[in-house]
Every structure is written in structure tokens, then in C-alpha cells.
Coordinates of C-alpha atoms in Angstrom, one line a residue:
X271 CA -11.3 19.1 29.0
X272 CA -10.4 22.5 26.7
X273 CA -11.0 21.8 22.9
X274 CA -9.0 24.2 20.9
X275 CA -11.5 25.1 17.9
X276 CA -9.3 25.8 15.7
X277 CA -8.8 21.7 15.6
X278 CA -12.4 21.1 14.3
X279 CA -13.7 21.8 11.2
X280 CA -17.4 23.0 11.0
X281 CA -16.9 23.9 6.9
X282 CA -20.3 23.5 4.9
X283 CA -20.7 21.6 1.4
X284 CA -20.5 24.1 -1.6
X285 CA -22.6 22.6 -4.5
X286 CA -19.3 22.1 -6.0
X287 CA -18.1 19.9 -3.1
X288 CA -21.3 17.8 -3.3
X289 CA -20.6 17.3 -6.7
X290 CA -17.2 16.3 -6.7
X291 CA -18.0 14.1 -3.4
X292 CA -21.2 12.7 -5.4
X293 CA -19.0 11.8 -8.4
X294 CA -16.3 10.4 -6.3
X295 CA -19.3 8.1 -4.5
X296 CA -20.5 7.1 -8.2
X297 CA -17.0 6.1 -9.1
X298 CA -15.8 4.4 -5.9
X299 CA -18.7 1.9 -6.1
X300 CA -18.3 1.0 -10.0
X301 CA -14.6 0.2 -8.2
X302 CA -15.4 -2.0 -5.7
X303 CA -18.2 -3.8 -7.2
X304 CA -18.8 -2.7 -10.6
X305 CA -19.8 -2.6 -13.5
X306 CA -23.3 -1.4 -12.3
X307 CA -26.3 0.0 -14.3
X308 CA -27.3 3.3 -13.4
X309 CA -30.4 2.6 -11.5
X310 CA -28.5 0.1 -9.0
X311 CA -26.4 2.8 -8.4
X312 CA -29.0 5.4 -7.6
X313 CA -31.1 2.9 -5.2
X314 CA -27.7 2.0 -3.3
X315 CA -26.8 5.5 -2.9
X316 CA -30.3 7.4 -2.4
X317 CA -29.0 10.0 -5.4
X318 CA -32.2 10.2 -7.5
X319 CA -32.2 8.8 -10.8
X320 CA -31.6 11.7 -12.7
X321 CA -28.8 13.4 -10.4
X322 CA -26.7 9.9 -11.1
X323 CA -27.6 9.4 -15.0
X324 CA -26.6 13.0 -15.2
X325 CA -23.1 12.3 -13.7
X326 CA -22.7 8.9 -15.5
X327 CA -23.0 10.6 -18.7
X328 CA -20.7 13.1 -17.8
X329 CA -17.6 11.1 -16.5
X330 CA -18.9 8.6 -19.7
X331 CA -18.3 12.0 -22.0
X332 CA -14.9 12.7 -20.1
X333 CA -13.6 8.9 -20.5
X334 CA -13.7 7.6 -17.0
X335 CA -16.7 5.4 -17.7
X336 CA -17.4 2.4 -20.3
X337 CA -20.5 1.2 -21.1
X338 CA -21.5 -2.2 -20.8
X339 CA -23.6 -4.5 -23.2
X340 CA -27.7 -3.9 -21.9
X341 CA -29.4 -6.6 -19.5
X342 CA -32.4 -7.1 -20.5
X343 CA -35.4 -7.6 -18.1
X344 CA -38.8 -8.6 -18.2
X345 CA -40.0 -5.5 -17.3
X346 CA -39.2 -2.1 -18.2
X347 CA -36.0 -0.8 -20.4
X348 CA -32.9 -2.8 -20.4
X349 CA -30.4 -1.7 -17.3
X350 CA -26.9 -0.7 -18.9
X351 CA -23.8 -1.3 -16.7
X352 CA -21.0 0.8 -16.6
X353 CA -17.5 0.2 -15.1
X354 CA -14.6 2.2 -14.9
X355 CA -12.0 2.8 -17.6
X356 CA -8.6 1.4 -16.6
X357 CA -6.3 3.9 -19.0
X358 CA -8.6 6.9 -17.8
X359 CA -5.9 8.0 -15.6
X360 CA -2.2 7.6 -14.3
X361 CA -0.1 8.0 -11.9
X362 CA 3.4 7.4 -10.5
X363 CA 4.5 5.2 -7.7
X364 CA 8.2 6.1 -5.8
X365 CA 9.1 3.3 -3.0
X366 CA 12.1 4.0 -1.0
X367 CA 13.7 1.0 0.8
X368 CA 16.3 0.0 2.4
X369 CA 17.3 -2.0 -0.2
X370 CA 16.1 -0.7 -3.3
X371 CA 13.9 2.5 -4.9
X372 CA 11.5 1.6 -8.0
X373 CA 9.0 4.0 -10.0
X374 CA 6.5 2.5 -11.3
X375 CA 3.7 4.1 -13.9
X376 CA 0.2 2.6 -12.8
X377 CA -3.4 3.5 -14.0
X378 CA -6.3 3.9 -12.6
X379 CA -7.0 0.2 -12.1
X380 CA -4.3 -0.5 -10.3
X381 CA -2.2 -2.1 -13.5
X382 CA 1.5 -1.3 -13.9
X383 CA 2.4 -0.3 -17.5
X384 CA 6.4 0.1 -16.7
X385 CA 8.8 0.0 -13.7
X386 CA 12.2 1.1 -13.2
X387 CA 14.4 -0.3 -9.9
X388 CA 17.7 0.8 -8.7
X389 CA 19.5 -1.6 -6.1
X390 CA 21.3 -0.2 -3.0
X391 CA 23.3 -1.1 0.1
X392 CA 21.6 1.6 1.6
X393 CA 19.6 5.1 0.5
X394 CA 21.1 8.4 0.2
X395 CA 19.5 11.3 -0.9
X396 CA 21.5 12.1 -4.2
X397 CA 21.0 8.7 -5.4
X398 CA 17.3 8.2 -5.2
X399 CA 16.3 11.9 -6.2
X400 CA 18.6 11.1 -9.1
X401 CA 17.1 7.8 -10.2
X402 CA 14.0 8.9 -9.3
X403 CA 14.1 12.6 -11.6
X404 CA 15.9 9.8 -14.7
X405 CA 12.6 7.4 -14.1
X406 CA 9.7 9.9 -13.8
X407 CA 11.1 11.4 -17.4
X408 CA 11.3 8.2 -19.1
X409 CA 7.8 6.6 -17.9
X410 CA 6.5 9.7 -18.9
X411 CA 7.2 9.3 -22.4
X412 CA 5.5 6.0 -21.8
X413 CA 2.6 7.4 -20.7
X414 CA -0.3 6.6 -23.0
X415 CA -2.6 9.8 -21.4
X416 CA 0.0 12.3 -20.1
X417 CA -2.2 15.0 -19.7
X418 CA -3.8 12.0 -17.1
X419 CA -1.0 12.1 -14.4
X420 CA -2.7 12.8 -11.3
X421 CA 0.6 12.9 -9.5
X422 CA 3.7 11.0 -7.3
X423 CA 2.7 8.5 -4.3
X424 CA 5.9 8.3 -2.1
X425 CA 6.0 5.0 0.2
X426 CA 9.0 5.2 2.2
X427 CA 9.8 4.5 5.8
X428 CA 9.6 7.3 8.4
X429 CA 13.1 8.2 9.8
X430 CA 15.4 6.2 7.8
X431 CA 18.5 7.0 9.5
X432 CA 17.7 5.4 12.8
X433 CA 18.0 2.0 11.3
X434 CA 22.2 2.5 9.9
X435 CA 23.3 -0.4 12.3
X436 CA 20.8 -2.8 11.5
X437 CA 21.3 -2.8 7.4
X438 CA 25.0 -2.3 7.8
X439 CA 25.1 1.8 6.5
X440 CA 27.8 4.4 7.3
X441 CA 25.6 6.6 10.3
X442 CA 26.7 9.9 8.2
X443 CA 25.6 8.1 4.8
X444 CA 22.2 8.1 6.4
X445 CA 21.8 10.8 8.4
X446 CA 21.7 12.5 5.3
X447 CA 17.7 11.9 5.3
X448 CA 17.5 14.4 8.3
X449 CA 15.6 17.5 7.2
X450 CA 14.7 16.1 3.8
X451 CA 11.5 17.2 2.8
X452 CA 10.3 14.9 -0.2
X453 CA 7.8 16.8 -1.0
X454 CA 10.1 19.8 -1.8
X455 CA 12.8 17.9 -3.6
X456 CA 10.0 15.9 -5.8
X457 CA 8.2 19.3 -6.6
X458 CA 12.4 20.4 -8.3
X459 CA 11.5 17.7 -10.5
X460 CA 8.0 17.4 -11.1
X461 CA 4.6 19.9 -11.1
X462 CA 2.7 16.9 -10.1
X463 CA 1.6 16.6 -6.4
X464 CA 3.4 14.8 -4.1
X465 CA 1.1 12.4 -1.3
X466 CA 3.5 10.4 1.4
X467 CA 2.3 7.0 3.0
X468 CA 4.6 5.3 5.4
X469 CA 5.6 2.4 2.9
X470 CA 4.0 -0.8 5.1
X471 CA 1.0 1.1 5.2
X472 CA 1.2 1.7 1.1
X473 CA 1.8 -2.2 0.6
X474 CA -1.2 -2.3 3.1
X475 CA -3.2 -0.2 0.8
X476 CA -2.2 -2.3 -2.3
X477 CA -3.7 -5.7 -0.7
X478 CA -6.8 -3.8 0.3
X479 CA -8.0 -3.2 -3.0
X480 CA -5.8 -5.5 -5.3
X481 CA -5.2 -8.1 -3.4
X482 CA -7.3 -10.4 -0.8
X483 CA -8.2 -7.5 1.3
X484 CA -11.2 -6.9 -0.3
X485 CA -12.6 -10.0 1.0
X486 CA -12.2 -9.1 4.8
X487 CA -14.1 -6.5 6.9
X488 CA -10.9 -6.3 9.7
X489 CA -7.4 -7.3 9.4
X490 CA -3.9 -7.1 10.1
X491 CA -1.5 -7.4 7.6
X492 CA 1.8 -7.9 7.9
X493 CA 4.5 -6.5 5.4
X494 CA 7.8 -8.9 5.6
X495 CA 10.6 -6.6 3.9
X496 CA 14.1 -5.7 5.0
X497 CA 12.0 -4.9 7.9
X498 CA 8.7 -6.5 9.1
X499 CA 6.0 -3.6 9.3
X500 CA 2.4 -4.1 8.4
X501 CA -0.7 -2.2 8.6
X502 CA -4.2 -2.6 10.0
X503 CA -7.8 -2.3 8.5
X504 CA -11.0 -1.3 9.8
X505 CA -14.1 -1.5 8.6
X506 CA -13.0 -2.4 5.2
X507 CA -10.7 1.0 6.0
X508 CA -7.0 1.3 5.4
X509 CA -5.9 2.9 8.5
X510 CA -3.1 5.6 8.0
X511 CA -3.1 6.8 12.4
X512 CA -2.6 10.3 14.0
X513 CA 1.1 10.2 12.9
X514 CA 0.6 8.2 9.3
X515 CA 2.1 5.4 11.0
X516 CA -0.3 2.7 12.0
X517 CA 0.4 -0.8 12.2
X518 CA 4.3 -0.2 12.7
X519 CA 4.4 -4.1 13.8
X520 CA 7.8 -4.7 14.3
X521 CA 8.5 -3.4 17.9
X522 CA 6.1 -6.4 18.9
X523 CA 7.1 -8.4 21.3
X524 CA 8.2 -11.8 20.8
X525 CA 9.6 -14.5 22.5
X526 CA 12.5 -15.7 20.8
X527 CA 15.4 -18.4 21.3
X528 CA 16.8 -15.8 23.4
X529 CA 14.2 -14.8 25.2
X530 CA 11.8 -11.3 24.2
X531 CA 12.7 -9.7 21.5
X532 CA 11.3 -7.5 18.7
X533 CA 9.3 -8.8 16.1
X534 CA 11.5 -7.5 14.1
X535 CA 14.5 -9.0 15.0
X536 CA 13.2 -12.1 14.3
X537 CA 11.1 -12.0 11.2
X538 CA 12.1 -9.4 9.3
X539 CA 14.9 -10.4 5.8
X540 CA 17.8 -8.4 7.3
X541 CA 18.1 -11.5 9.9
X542 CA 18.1 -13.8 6.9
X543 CA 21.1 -11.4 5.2
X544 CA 23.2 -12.1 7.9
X545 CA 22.8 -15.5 7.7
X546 CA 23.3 -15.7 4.0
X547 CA 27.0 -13.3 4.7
X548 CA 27.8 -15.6 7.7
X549 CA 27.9 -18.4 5.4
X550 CA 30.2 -16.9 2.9
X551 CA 27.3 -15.4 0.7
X552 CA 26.0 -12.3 -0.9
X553 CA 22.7 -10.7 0.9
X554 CA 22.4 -8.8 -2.5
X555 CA 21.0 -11.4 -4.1
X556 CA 18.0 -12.0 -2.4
X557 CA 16.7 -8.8 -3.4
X558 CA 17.7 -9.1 -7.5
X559 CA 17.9 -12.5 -7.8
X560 CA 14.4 -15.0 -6.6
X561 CA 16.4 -18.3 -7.2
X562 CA 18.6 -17.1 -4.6
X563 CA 16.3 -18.1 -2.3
X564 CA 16.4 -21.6 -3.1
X565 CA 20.2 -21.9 -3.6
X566 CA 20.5 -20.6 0.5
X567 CA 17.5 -23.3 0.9
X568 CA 19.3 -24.9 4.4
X569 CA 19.1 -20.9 5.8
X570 CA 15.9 -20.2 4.5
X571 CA 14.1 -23.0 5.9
X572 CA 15.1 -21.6 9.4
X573 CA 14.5 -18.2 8.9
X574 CA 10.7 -19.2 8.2
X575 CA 10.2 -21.6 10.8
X576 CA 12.0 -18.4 13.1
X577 CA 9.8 -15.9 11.7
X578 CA 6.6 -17.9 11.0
X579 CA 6.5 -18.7 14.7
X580 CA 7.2 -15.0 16.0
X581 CA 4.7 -13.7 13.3
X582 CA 1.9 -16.0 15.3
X583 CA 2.6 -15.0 18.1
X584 CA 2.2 -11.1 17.0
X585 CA -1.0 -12.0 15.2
X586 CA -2.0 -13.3 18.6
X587 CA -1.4 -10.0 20.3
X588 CA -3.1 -8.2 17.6
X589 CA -6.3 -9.7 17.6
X590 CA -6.2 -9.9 21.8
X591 CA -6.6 -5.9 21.0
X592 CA -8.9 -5.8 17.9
X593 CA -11.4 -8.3 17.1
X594 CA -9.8 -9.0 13.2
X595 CA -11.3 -11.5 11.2
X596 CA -7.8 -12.4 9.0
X597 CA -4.0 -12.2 9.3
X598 CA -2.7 -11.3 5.6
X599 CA 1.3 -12.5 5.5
X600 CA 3.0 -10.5 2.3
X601 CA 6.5 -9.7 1.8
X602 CA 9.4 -8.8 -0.1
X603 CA 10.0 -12.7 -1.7
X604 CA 9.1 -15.1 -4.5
X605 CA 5.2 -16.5 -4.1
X606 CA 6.8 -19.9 -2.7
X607 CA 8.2 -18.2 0.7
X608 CA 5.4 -16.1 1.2
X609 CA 2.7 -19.9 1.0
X610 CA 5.5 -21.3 3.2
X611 CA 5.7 -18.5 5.9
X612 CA 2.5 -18.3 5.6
X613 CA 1.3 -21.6 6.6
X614 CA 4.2 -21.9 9.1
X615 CA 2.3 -19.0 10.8
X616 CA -1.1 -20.4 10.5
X617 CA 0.2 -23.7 12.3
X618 CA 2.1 -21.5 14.7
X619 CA -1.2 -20.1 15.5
X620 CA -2.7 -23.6 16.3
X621 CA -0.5 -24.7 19.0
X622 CA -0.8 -20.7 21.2
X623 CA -3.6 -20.6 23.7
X624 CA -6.3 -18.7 22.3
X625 CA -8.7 -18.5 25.4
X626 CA -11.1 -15.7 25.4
X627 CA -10.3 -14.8 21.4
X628 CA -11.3 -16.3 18.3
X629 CA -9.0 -17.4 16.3
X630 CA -8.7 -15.4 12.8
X631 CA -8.1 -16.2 9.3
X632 CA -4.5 -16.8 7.8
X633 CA -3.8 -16.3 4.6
X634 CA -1.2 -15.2 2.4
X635 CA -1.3 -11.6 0.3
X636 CA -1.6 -11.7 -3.3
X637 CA 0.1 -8.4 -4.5
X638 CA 3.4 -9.6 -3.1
X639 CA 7.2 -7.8 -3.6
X640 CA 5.2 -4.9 -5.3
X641 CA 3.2 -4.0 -3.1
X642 CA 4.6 -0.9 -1.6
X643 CA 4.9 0.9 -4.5
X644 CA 1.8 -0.3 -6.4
X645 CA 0.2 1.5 -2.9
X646 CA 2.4 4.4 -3.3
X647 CA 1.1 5.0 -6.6
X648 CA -2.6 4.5 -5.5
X649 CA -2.6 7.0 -3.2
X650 CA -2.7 10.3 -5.5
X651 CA -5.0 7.7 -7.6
X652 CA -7.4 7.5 -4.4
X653 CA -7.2 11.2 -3.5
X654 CA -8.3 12.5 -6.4
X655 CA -11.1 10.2 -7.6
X656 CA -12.2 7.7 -4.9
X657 CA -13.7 8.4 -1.5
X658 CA -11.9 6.2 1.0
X659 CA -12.7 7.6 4.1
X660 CA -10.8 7.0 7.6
X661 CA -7.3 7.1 5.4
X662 CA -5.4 10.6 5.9
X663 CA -4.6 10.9 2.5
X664 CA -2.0 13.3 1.2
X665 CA -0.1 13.8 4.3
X666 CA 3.0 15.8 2.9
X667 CA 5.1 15.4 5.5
X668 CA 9.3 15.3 5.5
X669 CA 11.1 12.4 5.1
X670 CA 11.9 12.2 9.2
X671 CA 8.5 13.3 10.6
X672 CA 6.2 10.7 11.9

């Protein structure tokens, strides 16, 4: 086998890197199981004492850091926990679906101060970079730290115009998307960097460290949006893939009423739309209006028996591959479908022969219809002050590269 060195990378630490990967260390454990005192934080990271008080006090001085009130022990001087500050810093979140866009302004704790949505048939071009340069200047102004924006998380789905059939689109309307580079257009609009996730993934992302995710070592999770995708984790490890595209779910197989089909032919909302226009209805409202789902209740009911049992059956394959511990089911709908189509898939999973595996967790996500751009907006967030290795962060790729 040849290795082509330029593919490896033998780069040293500078004693600025191991500063910056120090304080990024500090500041990824106060996020995942914070507040800590200082001490704790030295003993679980080997960092001597005075190397991590030194950095505490200066992220403390810089406003990334609160103090907590002193614990007081028996012995020695009282231990003084510190946790991050939520409004330390911002950034902006820009999902692109197939049947709607939203910006959302998030801080550093994952909290969304405001969100703007535009609704769609289908994307173009001029109408998202539009909305999108109208949103990022008014969420600005609503920006209580400015000066804090760490830049724009794009989660959008790779190649866009290979789905026109399938959401109903004029071919030329979206073939439009060929050749778009986001990260170009975005950088007409904004000086902020611009950091791509394929949008699953992003929702992925989002229920890793927001949602229930954070309970589970391993897991598949499964995104149910105008098209089912989903994304996988790893040793507590969102995984992005050589192509950012890992734990694109819906070309599983599945065997429907009509034999094997896609995954997501069966479980993913588009199936549902038709239903909803067959009967005389308006898809569009099952995107802008939730009580829309319970007004098409004799369609809906279907759909999730439908998709709950293909969505088994893909768990099944994904766990005869990897050894995951849960199934998280999320989507695109009010908190009632997801606990329905959730425990439709858990009870799926009962009646398939699970020889040889054992038989994961299901449960349903927590961070729900937001999910995608919540992630979107985490990932600058992540980049620049969190160390989440095994994620390929900041691929700026076009909008049709995988």
C-alpha cells in the first residue's frame, strides 16, 4: 500500500496551540459536567494546579466563566465551582430544508434568543440568500454581545436538486443549487465564518449535547423531516464521515407493503403530504400549523404505524453493524407524534428476531423540530471553544459536494 504524505499531518504543538487546546479542554468539561471547582478540574485533566487556576482566572477575567458559591470542606480551603457563562458568546444558525429555511441567534449554551422562518414549496437560491441576508441583520441588532458572534452554522442537505420529484419542484427551480458555493454567497453578506454540516447530522449534533444524547455512549439517531436522515455517534462522538455525510439513513432498506423499499419512502413526512393532498388537503400545513396534525388524525395514525415499523426494522440493521446502546427517534412534528412513533418503533422492535444482537434502547429525542438549526448554530460555537474530537468541523464545502 503507497501512503501519499502529503495526507498526514506530522505538525508539532506551538505553546500557543497547547494553550488554546488547554483552554478549550478546561471549557469543554465545565460543559459537559460542570460547574467544577478548579482542583477537580486539574486532577481530571493531569494540568497542574496552577496551569488551570491560571486559565480559570483568565477566561473568568474575559467573561466566559462564573463563579460559583464556595463548598466548604473539612479540610483545607473551600473548592469554588465555576461553570460557563451562557451569554459569553453567540452565534447564528441557517437550516435549509425542503420545506422551510430559519436563522436562529443562539448562545453559547445552546439557548435561542430569536428565530426567523420562511416557508417554501421548494428552495431556490435567491430566496433563501435573501431571507437569510434580511434575518442575520435583524438578529443582529438583537444581539446582546455583538462583538461575540463567532460565526454562521449552515445545516442543509447535500445535493438538493436530486430530490425535485419527490417534494413536487420544477427540475430547473432546483437545479439552481448546482455550483452554489454557500460559503461564498454567505461571506457577500457576512464577515463571519461560515462552517457546513449536512443538516441530519446538525439535528444529530443538537440531541448530543442538548437533548438525551448525552446520556448514551453509542447511538443512532434518526432525524424524521421531509426526509428521514439521521446520524450516528460513537463514543459519546458525533460522527460527521469522510464525505460529512454519516448516518444518511434513508436509503435503508425496508420491507414495505410492497415489498423493499427505501427507508425513506416509507417513513419520511413527504409520504404523509401526499396523503394529506390525496384527500383534498393542504401538505402546507403540517409544517406551519401543529394542530394540523390532529385535524388529518385518520392519515396520521397510518403514517406512524407505516413508518414506526420500517424505522425498526432500520434500527435493526443498524445495530446488526454497530454495537449501539439506544435508538433516538426525533423529527420535524409536535412532541405527541414524535412519543407516538416512537413507541410504535420500540414495539416494532419487539416482534423482529434479534438473535445474535442485543436489543438497544428506544427513546424519543428531546430537542425536536429545532433541532437542525439549533445544531447548525452549534457548530461555529463548537469549533471555536469546545474540543469535540472525531467531528470534521468546519467543512466548507458547496452546496452540491458530499
Amino acid at each position: 500500500m503507497t501512503v501519499n504524505l502529503d495526507d498526514l499531518d506530522f505538525g508539532g504543538a506551538t505553546q500557543s496551540g497547547l494553550r488554546n487546546h488547554n483552554e478549550k479542554l478546561l471549557l469543554s468539561l465545565l460543559r459537559d459536567a460542570g460547574p467544577i471547582a478548579g482542583r477537580d478540574l486539574a486532577r481530571m485533566t493531569s494540568l497542574s494546579a496552577q496551569t488551570v487556576s491560571v486559565i480559570l482566572r483568565e477566561l473568568e477575567r474575559d467573561g466566559y466563566l462564573v463563579r460559583g458559591e464556595p463548598v466548604r470542606g473539612k479540610v483545607g480551603k473551600p473548592s469554588v465551582p465555576m461553570s460557563l457563562r451562557g451569554d459569553a458568546a453567540w452565534s447564528f444558525g441557517l437550516k435549509i430544508g425542503r420545506r422551510s429555511a430559519e436563522v436562529a441567534l443562539m448562545n453559547l449554551e445552546g439557548q435561542i434568543a430569536a428565530q426567523t422562518r420562511l416557508g417554501y414549496k421548494y428552495p431556490t437560491p435567491d430566496a433563501i440568500f435573501a431571507f437569510t441576508e434580511t434575518s442575520l441583520k435583524d438578529l443582529t441588532q438583537k444581539c446582546p454581545r455583538p462583538d461575540r458572534l463567532c460565526g454562521i452554522g449552515v445545516a442543509a442537505p447535500f445535493e438538493v436538486w436530486k430530490w425535485h420529484e419527490l417534494i413536487g419542484a420544477p427540475e430547473a427551480a432546483l437545479a439552481a443549487w448546482k455550483g452554489v458555493n454557500l460559503v461564498e454567497r454567505l461571506a457577500a453578506i457576512s464577515p463571519l465564518p461560515v462552517l457546513i454540516a449536512n443538516d441530519a447530522t446538525a439535528a444529530c449534533r443538537a440531541e448530543h449535547h442538548f437533548g438525551r444524547g448525552r446520556a448514551y455512549r453509542d447511538y443512532v439517531y434518526f432525524f424524521v423531516g421531509a426526509f428521514v436522515g439521521g446520524g450516528v455517534v460513537l463514543n459519546r462522538r458525533v460522527l460527521e464521515g469522510n464525505q460529512g455525510n454519516a448516518g444518511a439513513l434513508g436509503p435503508l432498506i425496508s420491507i414495505g407493503e410492497d415489498g423493499p423499499v427505501p427507508l425513506l419512502d416509507i417513513a419520511s413526512i413527504f409520504v404523509l403530504e401526499e396523503a394529506v393532498l390525496a384527500a383534498g388537503g393542504d401538505p402546507q400545513c403540517l409544517w406551519s400549523d401543529p394542530s394540523a396534525w390532529t385535524q388529518h388524525a385518520d392519515l396520521v395514525g397510518p403514517w406512524i404505524d407505516r413508518a414506526g415499523a420500517a424505522l425498526a426494522q432500520a434500527a435493526l440493521s443498524c445495530c446488526a453493524v454497530i454495537d449501539f446502546e439506544a435508538v433516538i427517534v426525533d423529527g420535524a412534528f409536535p412532541e405527541t407524534i414524535r412519543t407516538r412513533l416512537t413507541a410504535k418503533v420500540a414495539a416494532e422492535l419487539d416482534t423482529l428476531d434479534t438473535r445474535g444482537l442485543i436489543k438497544p434502547s428506544v427513546v424519543s429525542g428531546l430537542v425536536g423540530e429545532n433541532a437542525r438549526v439549533i445544531g447548525g448554530a452549534y457548530t461555529p460555537i463548537s469549533h471555536r471553544y469546545f474540543l469535540d474530537a472525531g467531528q470534521d468541523l468546519g467543512r466548507r464545502v458547496p452546496m452540491g459536494v458530499q
